[in-house]
Structure formats: structure tokens, C-alpha cells
Amino acid sequence: MRLKPVPEPPDELDDLRAFQRAVPLVPGSTDDCCARLRERRGLSDRQTANDWLAFLRALGLARETPRGFVRTDAEPTPELVREGLQEGVLLVPEALSALRAASAADPLTPDDLFAATRESVPRHDRARDPNWEATWRGRADRLLRWLALVDLAEPVPATEPTEGGDPEPRSVAYVAGDAA
């Protein structure tokens, strides 16, 4: 099963350890774990903490037991995070395929990734969120930044032609990284 949540990535992979350490060693309920994540990581609300808990689970850095959630002994290495992303996060295989098809001349932007995966957005997400397109565009942006954090993607400047024909910086876009 692939999970949907993709929280805001940290600046460095080492910062992921702090999120993992915020999950208890002794199993706790989802509410307890979310409260602990909020308190220790300064998260804005329960939903953000819940997203982090699910994401850590997808990466193999937390697990759910019959008594609640607990952190694992796994270290958040680039290899482990790559594997967790590829196996546990929704639309990562599609993103990696799109990155491999991208080039420096035609890099993948978050909008491009959203367009390529739009039809894969779960129907219930479309039905319950009137702004689902903006939500999933933001998710595409965060997902590409996570992939870049573990060298599955490499950021490159994206440009668009101006009226004079010269390229103008538009935003960050991506090509496949060294680990892809």
C-alpha cells in the first residue's frame, strides 16, 4: 500500500532524524504520537503531525503496532529514504519515470508532474477537496523536493522564453538525479 502524505521536506536529510526521534520508543496512540510530534517539532496542527507520522511509516522510520505507533531502529540514510519513497509513497514511480524522460532542455516542473499524474489522484480526494488541484500541485512540488533530497532528482533552473526570445528564469525544475 502506498501512502499519500508528503510533508514539507527538511533542508537536510539529517533533520529527518529529529522527526523520527519525536515518535515514541514505547507505543503510543495516534493522538499521543501526533501531540508529541507537534510539541517536539513545532508542527502547526494535528493533520500536519498525522501526515508526518504516516510519511515516517512509509519510509520505515516508524511502525504501527497493536498498541500504537513506535519509532523503528532504522537510520534515515539516503538509501533507506529512497527505498521508502519508491515503495511506500503514492505516485513516486510515476515521478521517477517522468524524471528519467526529462532533460536539461526540458526539465520536469511540479506543474508538469501534476499534469502527468492528474488522472491518478484518488477520486475521493477530488470529491472532498474543492481545491484538490492546488493541493496536489503542492504535493507534486514537495515530492520532487524529497526526491532531490536523496539524489533521485536534481534541481535545474527552468526557463521560459520572453517576448525578446531570451530565456527568463521561471522556477525550479528537475531532471533525474545520480541515484535514479
PDB file of C-alpha atoms in Angstrom:
ATOM      1  CA  MET A   1       0.000   0.000   0.000  1.00  0.00           C
ATOM      2  CA  ARG A   2       1.330   3.428  -0.934  1.00  0.00           C
ATOM      3  CA  LEU A   3       0.580   6.380   1.321  1.00  0.00           C
ATOM      4  CA  LYS A   4      -0.461   9.859   0.128  1.00  0.00           C
ATOM      5  CA  PRO A   5       1.009  12.265   2.673  1.00  0.00           C
ATOM      6  CA  VAL A   6       4.124  14.133   1.559  1.00  0.00           C
ATOM      7  CA  PRO A   7       5.091  16.693   4.205  1.00  0.00           C
ATOM      8  CA  GLU A   8       7.372  19.648   3.629  1.00  0.00           C
ATOM      9  CA  PRO A   9      10.895  18.227   3.278  1.00  0.00           C
ATOM     10  CA  PRO A  10      13.605  19.321   5.691  1.00  0.00           C
ATOM     11  CA  ASP A  11      16.607  21.294   4.467  1.00  0.00           C
ATOM     12  CA  GLU A  12      18.913  18.342   5.088  1.00  0.00           C
ATOM     13  CA  LEU A  13      18.344  14.628   5.421  1.00  0.00           C
ATOM     14  CA  ASP A  14      19.888  14.702   8.915  1.00  0.00           C
ATOM     15  CA  ASP A  15      16.906  16.824  10.019  1.00  0.00           C
ATOM     16  CA  LEU A  16      14.697  13.794   9.345  1.00  0.00           C
ATOM     17  CA  ARG A  17      16.237  12.109  12.399  1.00  0.00           C
ATOM     18  CA  ALA A  18      14.622  14.714  14.645  1.00  0.00           C
ATOM     19  CA  PHE A  19      11.188  13.835  13.241  1.00  0.00           C
ATOM     20  CA  GLN A  20      11.873  10.133  13.763  1.00  0.00           C
ATOM     21  CA  ARG A  21      13.031  10.779  17.349  1.00  0.00           C
ATOM     22  CA  ALA A  22       9.790  12.600  18.055  1.00  0.00           C
ATOM     23  CA  VAL A  23       7.957   9.281  17.610  1.00  0.00           C
ATOM     24  CA  PRO A  24       7.982   7.408  20.950  1.00  0.00           C
ATOM     25  CA  LEU A  25      10.026   4.294  21.695  1.00  0.00           C
ATOM     26  CA  VAL A  26       7.097   2.927  23.696  1.00  0.00           C
ATOM     27  CA  PRO A  27       3.993   2.505  21.508  1.00  0.00           C
ATOM     28  CA  GLY A  28       1.524   5.353  21.733  1.00  0.00           C
ATOM     29  CA  SER A  29      -1.863   6.071  20.235  1.00  0.00           C
ATOM     30  CA  THR A  30      -2.114   8.127  17.059  1.00  0.00           C
ATOM     31  CA  ASP A  31      -3.345  11.096  19.098  1.00  0.00           C
ATOM     32  CA  ASP A  32      -0.442  10.789  21.541  1.00  0.00           C
ATOM     33  CA  CYS A  33       2.097  10.472  18.736  1.00  0.00           C
ATOM     34  CA  CYS A  34       0.642  13.439  16.854  1.00  0.00           C
ATOM     35  CA  ALA A  35       0.706  15.563  20.022  1.00  0.00           C
ATOM     36  CA  ARG A  36       4.314  14.561  20.623  1.00  0.00           C
ATOM     37  CA  LEU A  37       5.309  15.377  17.020  1.00  0.00           C
ATOM     38  CA  ARG A  38       3.571  18.750  17.245  1.00  0.00           C
ATOM     39  CA  GLU A  39       5.282  19.607  20.505  1.00  0.00           C
ATOM     40  CA  ARG A  40       8.774  18.397  19.627  1.00  0.00           C
ATOM     41  CA  ARG A  41       8.864  19.555  16.004  1.00  0.00           C
ATOM     42  CA  GLY A  42       6.757  22.703  16.288  1.00  0.00           C
ATOM     43  CA  LEU A  43       4.150  21.485  13.813  1.00  0.00           C
ATOM     44  CA  SER A  44       1.180  23.744  13.244  1.00  0.00           C
ATOM     45  CA  ASP A  45      -1.690  21.277  13.640  1.00  0.00           C
ATOM     46  CA  ARG A  46      -2.709  17.681  14.194  1.00  0.00           C
ATOM     47  CA  GLN A  47      -3.198  16.973  10.473  1.00  0.00           C
ATOM     48  CA  THR A  48       0.385  18.007   9.702  1.00  0.00           C
ATOM     49  CA  ALA A  49       1.618  15.778  12.528  1.00  0.00           C
ATOM     50  CA  ASN A  50      -0.553  12.911  11.276  1.00  0.00           C
ATOM     51  CA  ASP A  51       0.896  13.372   7.771  1.00  0.00           C
ATOM     52  CA  TRP A  52       4.408  13.184   9.215  1.00  0.00           C
ATOM     53  CA  LEU A  53       3.529  10.034  11.156  1.00  0.00           C
ATOM     54  CA  ALA A  54       2.182   8.347   8.011  1.00  0.00           C
ATOM     55  CA  PHE A  55       5.178   9.516   5.980  1.00  0.00           C
ATOM     56  CA  LEU A  56       7.661   8.215   8.568  1.00  0.00           C
ATOM     57  CA  ARG A  57       5.807   4.900   8.433  1.00  0.00           C
ATOM     58  CA  ALA A  58       6.092   4.830   4.625  1.00  0.00           C
ATOM     59  CA  LEU A  59       9.843   5.408   4.944  1.00  0.00           C
ATOM     60  CA  GLY A  60      10.254   2.610   7.500  1.00  0.00           C
ATOM     61  CA  LEU A  61      11.204   5.050  10.273  1.00  0.00           C
ATOM     62  CA  ALA A  62       8.068   4.377  12.348  1.00  0.00           C
ATOM     63  CA  ARG A  63       5.675   1.464  12.507  1.00  0.00           C
ATOM     64  CA  GLU A  64       2.214   0.772  13.761  1.00  0.00           C
ATOM     65  CA  THR A  65       1.785  -1.930  16.385  1.00  0.00           C
ATOM     66  CA  PRO A  66      -1.397  -3.239  18.010  1.00  0.00           C
ATOM     67  CA  ARG A  67      -0.661  -0.825  20.892  1.00  0.00           C
ATOM     68  CA  GLY A  68       0.088   2.194  18.700  1.00  0.00           C
ATOM     69  CA  PHE A  69       2.947   3.834  16.839  1.00  0.00           C
ATOM     70  CA  VAL A  70       6.599   3.422  17.685  1.00  0.00           C
ATOM     71  CA  ARG A  71       9.819   4.586  16.053  1.00  0.00           C
ATOM     72  CA  THR A  72      11.989   1.962  14.413  1.00  0.00           C
ATOM     73  CA  ASP A  73      15.706   1.424  14.916  1.00  0.00           C
ATOM     74  CA  ALA A  74      16.353   2.182  11.237  1.00  0.00           C
ATOM     75  CA  GLU A  75      18.624   5.118  10.447  1.00  0.00           C
ATOM     76  CA  PRO A  76      17.247   7.607   7.900  1.00  0.00           C
ATOM     77  CA  THR A  77      20.034   7.028   5.394  1.00  0.00           C
ATOM     78  CA  PRO A  78      19.683   8.200   1.791  1.00  0.00           C
ATOM     79  CA  GLU A  79      19.323   4.562   0.707  1.00  0.00           C
ATOM     80  CA  LEU A  80      16.556   3.819   3.216  1.00  0.00           C
ATOM     81  CA  VAL A  81      14.654   7.002   2.369  1.00  0.00           C
ATOM     82  CA  ARG A  82      14.972   6.282  -1.378  1.00  0.00           C
ATOM     83  CA  GLU A  83      13.609   2.784  -0.858  1.00  0.00           C
ATOM     84  CA  GLY A  84      10.793   4.044   1.359  1.00  0.00           C
ATOM     85  CA  LEU A  85       9.817   6.698  -1.160  1.00  0.00           C
ATOM     86  CA  GLN A  86       9.864   4.239  -4.054  1.00  0.00           C
ATOM     87  CA  GLU A  87       7.914   1.531  -2.266  1.00  0.00           C
ATOM     88  CA  GLY A  88       5.678   3.420   0.136  1.00  0.00           C
ATOM     89  CA  VAL A  89       4.674   6.803  -1.309  1.00  0.00           C
ATOM     90  CA  LEU A  90       1.903   7.271  -3.859  1.00  0.00           C
ATOM     91  CA  LEU A  91       2.971   8.378  -7.370  1.00  0.00           C
ATOM     92  CA  VAL A  92       6.730   8.097  -6.786  1.00  0.00           C
ATOM     93  CA  PRO A  93       7.166   5.526  -9.593  1.00  0.00           C
ATOM     94  CA  GLU A  94       5.368   7.896 -11.966  1.00  0.00           C
ATOM     95  CA  ALA A  95       7.526  10.806 -10.807  1.00  0.00           C
ATOM     96  CA  LEU A  96      10.721   8.808 -11.346  1.00  0.00           C
ATOM     97  CA  SER A  97       9.582   7.809 -14.821  1.00  0.00           C
ATOM     98  CA  ALA A  98       8.848  11.455 -15.671  1.00  0.00           C
ATOM     99  CA  LEU A  99      12.257  12.489 -14.304  1.00  0.00           C
ATOM    100  CA  ARG A 100      14.017   9.919 -16.484  1.00  0.00           C
ATOM    101  CA  ALA A 101      12.187  11.330 -19.514  1.00  0.00           C
ATOM    102  CA  ALA A 102      13.161  14.911 -18.595  1.00  0.00           C
ATOM    103  CA  SER A 103      16.291  16.634 -19.858  1.00  0.00           C
ATOM    104  CA  ALA A 104      18.194  19.811 -19.101  1.00  0.00           C
ATOM    105  CA  ALA A 105      16.485  21.352 -22.128  1.00  0.00           C
ATOM    106  CA  ASP A 106      13.055  20.147 -20.995  1.00  0.00           C
ATOM    107  CA  PRO A 107      13.139  19.580 -17.202  1.00  0.00           C
ATOM    108  CA  LEU A 108      10.211  18.410 -15.086  1.00  0.00           C
ATOM    109  CA  THR A 109       8.369  21.113 -13.142  1.00  0.00           C
ATOM    110  CA  PRO A 110       5.900  20.465 -10.332  1.00  0.00           C
ATOM    111  CA  ASP A 111       3.105  21.531 -12.725  1.00  0.00           C
ATOM    112  CA  ASP A 112       4.365  19.014 -15.291  1.00  0.00           C
ATOM    113  CA  LEU A 113       4.356  16.263 -12.669  1.00  0.00           C
ATOM    114  CA  PHE A 114       0.839  17.201 -11.601  1.00  0.00           C
ATOM    115  CA  ALA A 115      -0.327  17.113 -15.239  1.00  0.00           C
ATOM    116  CA  ALA A 116       1.292  13.707 -15.739  1.00  0.00           C
ATOM    117  CA  THR A 117      -0.310  12.232 -12.594  1.00  0.00           C
ATOM    118  CA  ARG A 118      -3.607  14.147 -12.516  1.00  0.00           C
ATOM    119  CA  GLU A 119      -5.669  11.129 -13.566  1.00  0.00           C
ATOM    120  CA  SER A 120      -4.108   9.065 -10.755  1.00  0.00           C
ATOM    121  CA  VAL A 121      -5.335  11.377  -7.995  1.00  0.00           C
ATOM    122  CA  PRO A 122      -7.768   9.292  -5.942  1.00  0.00           C
ATOM    123  CA  ARG A 123     -11.386  10.061  -6.758  1.00  0.00           C
ATOM    124  CA  HIS A 124     -12.326  10.615  -3.114  1.00  0.00           C
ATOM    125  CA  ASP A 125      -9.651  13.339  -2.831  1.00  0.00           C
ATOM    126  CA  ARG A 126     -11.171  15.140  -5.795  1.00  0.00           C
ATOM    127  CA  ALA A 127     -14.655  14.860  -4.310  1.00  0.00           C
ATOM    128  CA  ARG A 128     -13.886  16.081  -0.795  1.00  0.00           C
ATOM    129  CA  ASP A 129     -11.421  18.876  -1.590  1.00  0.00           C
ATOM    130  CA  PRO A 130     -12.781  21.719  -3.741  1.00  0.00           C
ATOM    131  CA  ASN A 131      -9.162  22.885  -4.209  1.00  0.00           C
ATOM    132  CA  TRP A 132      -7.780  19.417  -4.956  1.00  0.00           C
ATOM    133  CA  GLU A 133      -5.784  20.637  -7.955  1.00  0.00           C
ATOM    134  CA  ALA A 134      -3.852  23.175  -5.868  1.00  0.00           C
ATOM    135  CA  THR A 135      -3.425  20.592  -3.102  1.00  0.00           C
ATOM    136  CA  TRP A 136      -1.972  18.021  -5.483  1.00  0.00           C
ATOM    137  CA  ARG A 137       0.201  20.597  -7.273  1.00  0.00           C
ATOM    138  CA  GLY A 138       1.710  21.421  -3.885  1.00  0.00           C
ATOM    139  CA  ARG A 139       2.169  17.714  -3.223  1.00  0.00           C
ATOM    140  CA  ALA A 140       3.979  17.351  -6.578  1.00  0.00           C
ATOM    141  CA  ASP A 141       6.323  20.185  -5.596  1.00  0.00           C
ATOM    142  CA  ARG A 142       7.070  18.644  -2.192  1.00  0.00           C
ATOM    143  CA  LEU A 143       7.526  15.197  -3.720  1.00  0.00           C
ATOM    144  CA  LEU A 144      10.102  16.480  -6.209  1.00  0.00           C
ATOM    145  CA  ARG A 145      11.972  18.223  -3.384  1.00  0.00           C
ATOM    146  CA  TRP A 146      12.016  14.976  -1.377  1.00  0.00           C
ATOM    147  CA  LEU A 147      13.371  13.129  -4.405  1.00  0.00           C
ATOM    148  CA  ALA A 148      16.063  15.807  -4.779  1.00  0.00           C
ATOM    149  CA  LEU A 149      16.954  15.480  -1.087  1.00  0.00           C
ATOM    150  CA  VAL A 150      18.013  11.853  -1.692  1.00  0.00           C
ATOM    151  CA  ASP A 151      19.554  12.391  -5.156  1.00  0.00           C
ATOM    152  CA  LEU A 152      16.730  10.783  -7.122  1.00  0.00           C
ATOM    153  CA  ALA A 153      16.150  14.194  -8.710  1.00  0.00           C
ATOM    154  CA  GLU A 154      18.438  17.099  -9.437  1.00  0.00           C
ATOM    155  CA  PRO A 155      17.139  20.670  -9.426  1.00  0.00           C
ATOM    156  CA  VAL A 156      17.876  22.752 -12.507  1.00  0.00           C
ATOM    157  CA  PRO A 157      16.652  26.234 -13.369  1.00  0.00           C
ATOM    158  CA  ALA A 158      13.574  26.166 -15.551  1.00  0.00           C
ATOM    159  CA  THR A 159      13.236  28.921 -18.088  1.00  0.00           C
ATOM    160  CA  GLU A 160      10.605  30.250 -20.415  1.00  0.00           C
ATOM    161  CA  PRO A 161      11.106  32.461 -23.450  1.00  0.00           C
ATOM    162  CA  THR A 162      10.450  36.164 -23.067  1.00  0.00           C
ATOM    163  CA  GLU A 163       8.969  38.390 -25.750  1.00  0.00           C
ATOM    164  CA  GLY A 164      12.509  39.072 -26.969  1.00  0.00           C
ATOM    165  CA  GLY A 165      13.135  35.326 -27.231  1.00  0.00           C
ATOM    166  CA  ASP A 166      15.702  35.171 -24.434  1.00  0.00           C
ATOM    167  CA  PRO A 167      15.035  32.631 -21.693  1.00  0.00           C
ATOM    168  CA  GLU A 168      13.933  34.001 -18.348  1.00  0.00           C
ATOM    169  CA  PRO A 169      14.174  32.050 -15.074  1.00  0.00           C
ATOM    170  CA  ARG A 170      10.731  30.673 -14.211  1.00  0.00           C
ATOM    171  CA  SER A 171      11.090  28.310 -11.296  1.00  0.00           C
ATOM    172  CA  VAL A 172      12.967  25.260 -10.206  1.00  0.00           C
ATOM    173  CA  ALA A 173      12.553  22.165 -12.300  1.00  0.00           C
ATOM    174  CA  TYR A 174      14.156  18.757 -12.098  1.00  0.00           C
ATOM    175  CA  VAL A 175      15.922  16.033 -14.029  1.00  0.00           C
ATOM    176  CA  ALA A 176      16.837  12.548 -12.841  1.00  0.00           C
ATOM    177  CA  GLY A 177      19.484  12.603 -10.130  1.00  0.00           C
ATOM    178  CA  ASP A 178      22.584  10.492  -9.681  1.00  0.00           C
ATOM    179  CA  ALA A 179      20.755   7.851  -7.627  1.00  0.00           C
ATOM    180  CA  ALA A 180      17.852   7.448 -10.093  1.00  0.00           C
TER     181      ALA A 180
END
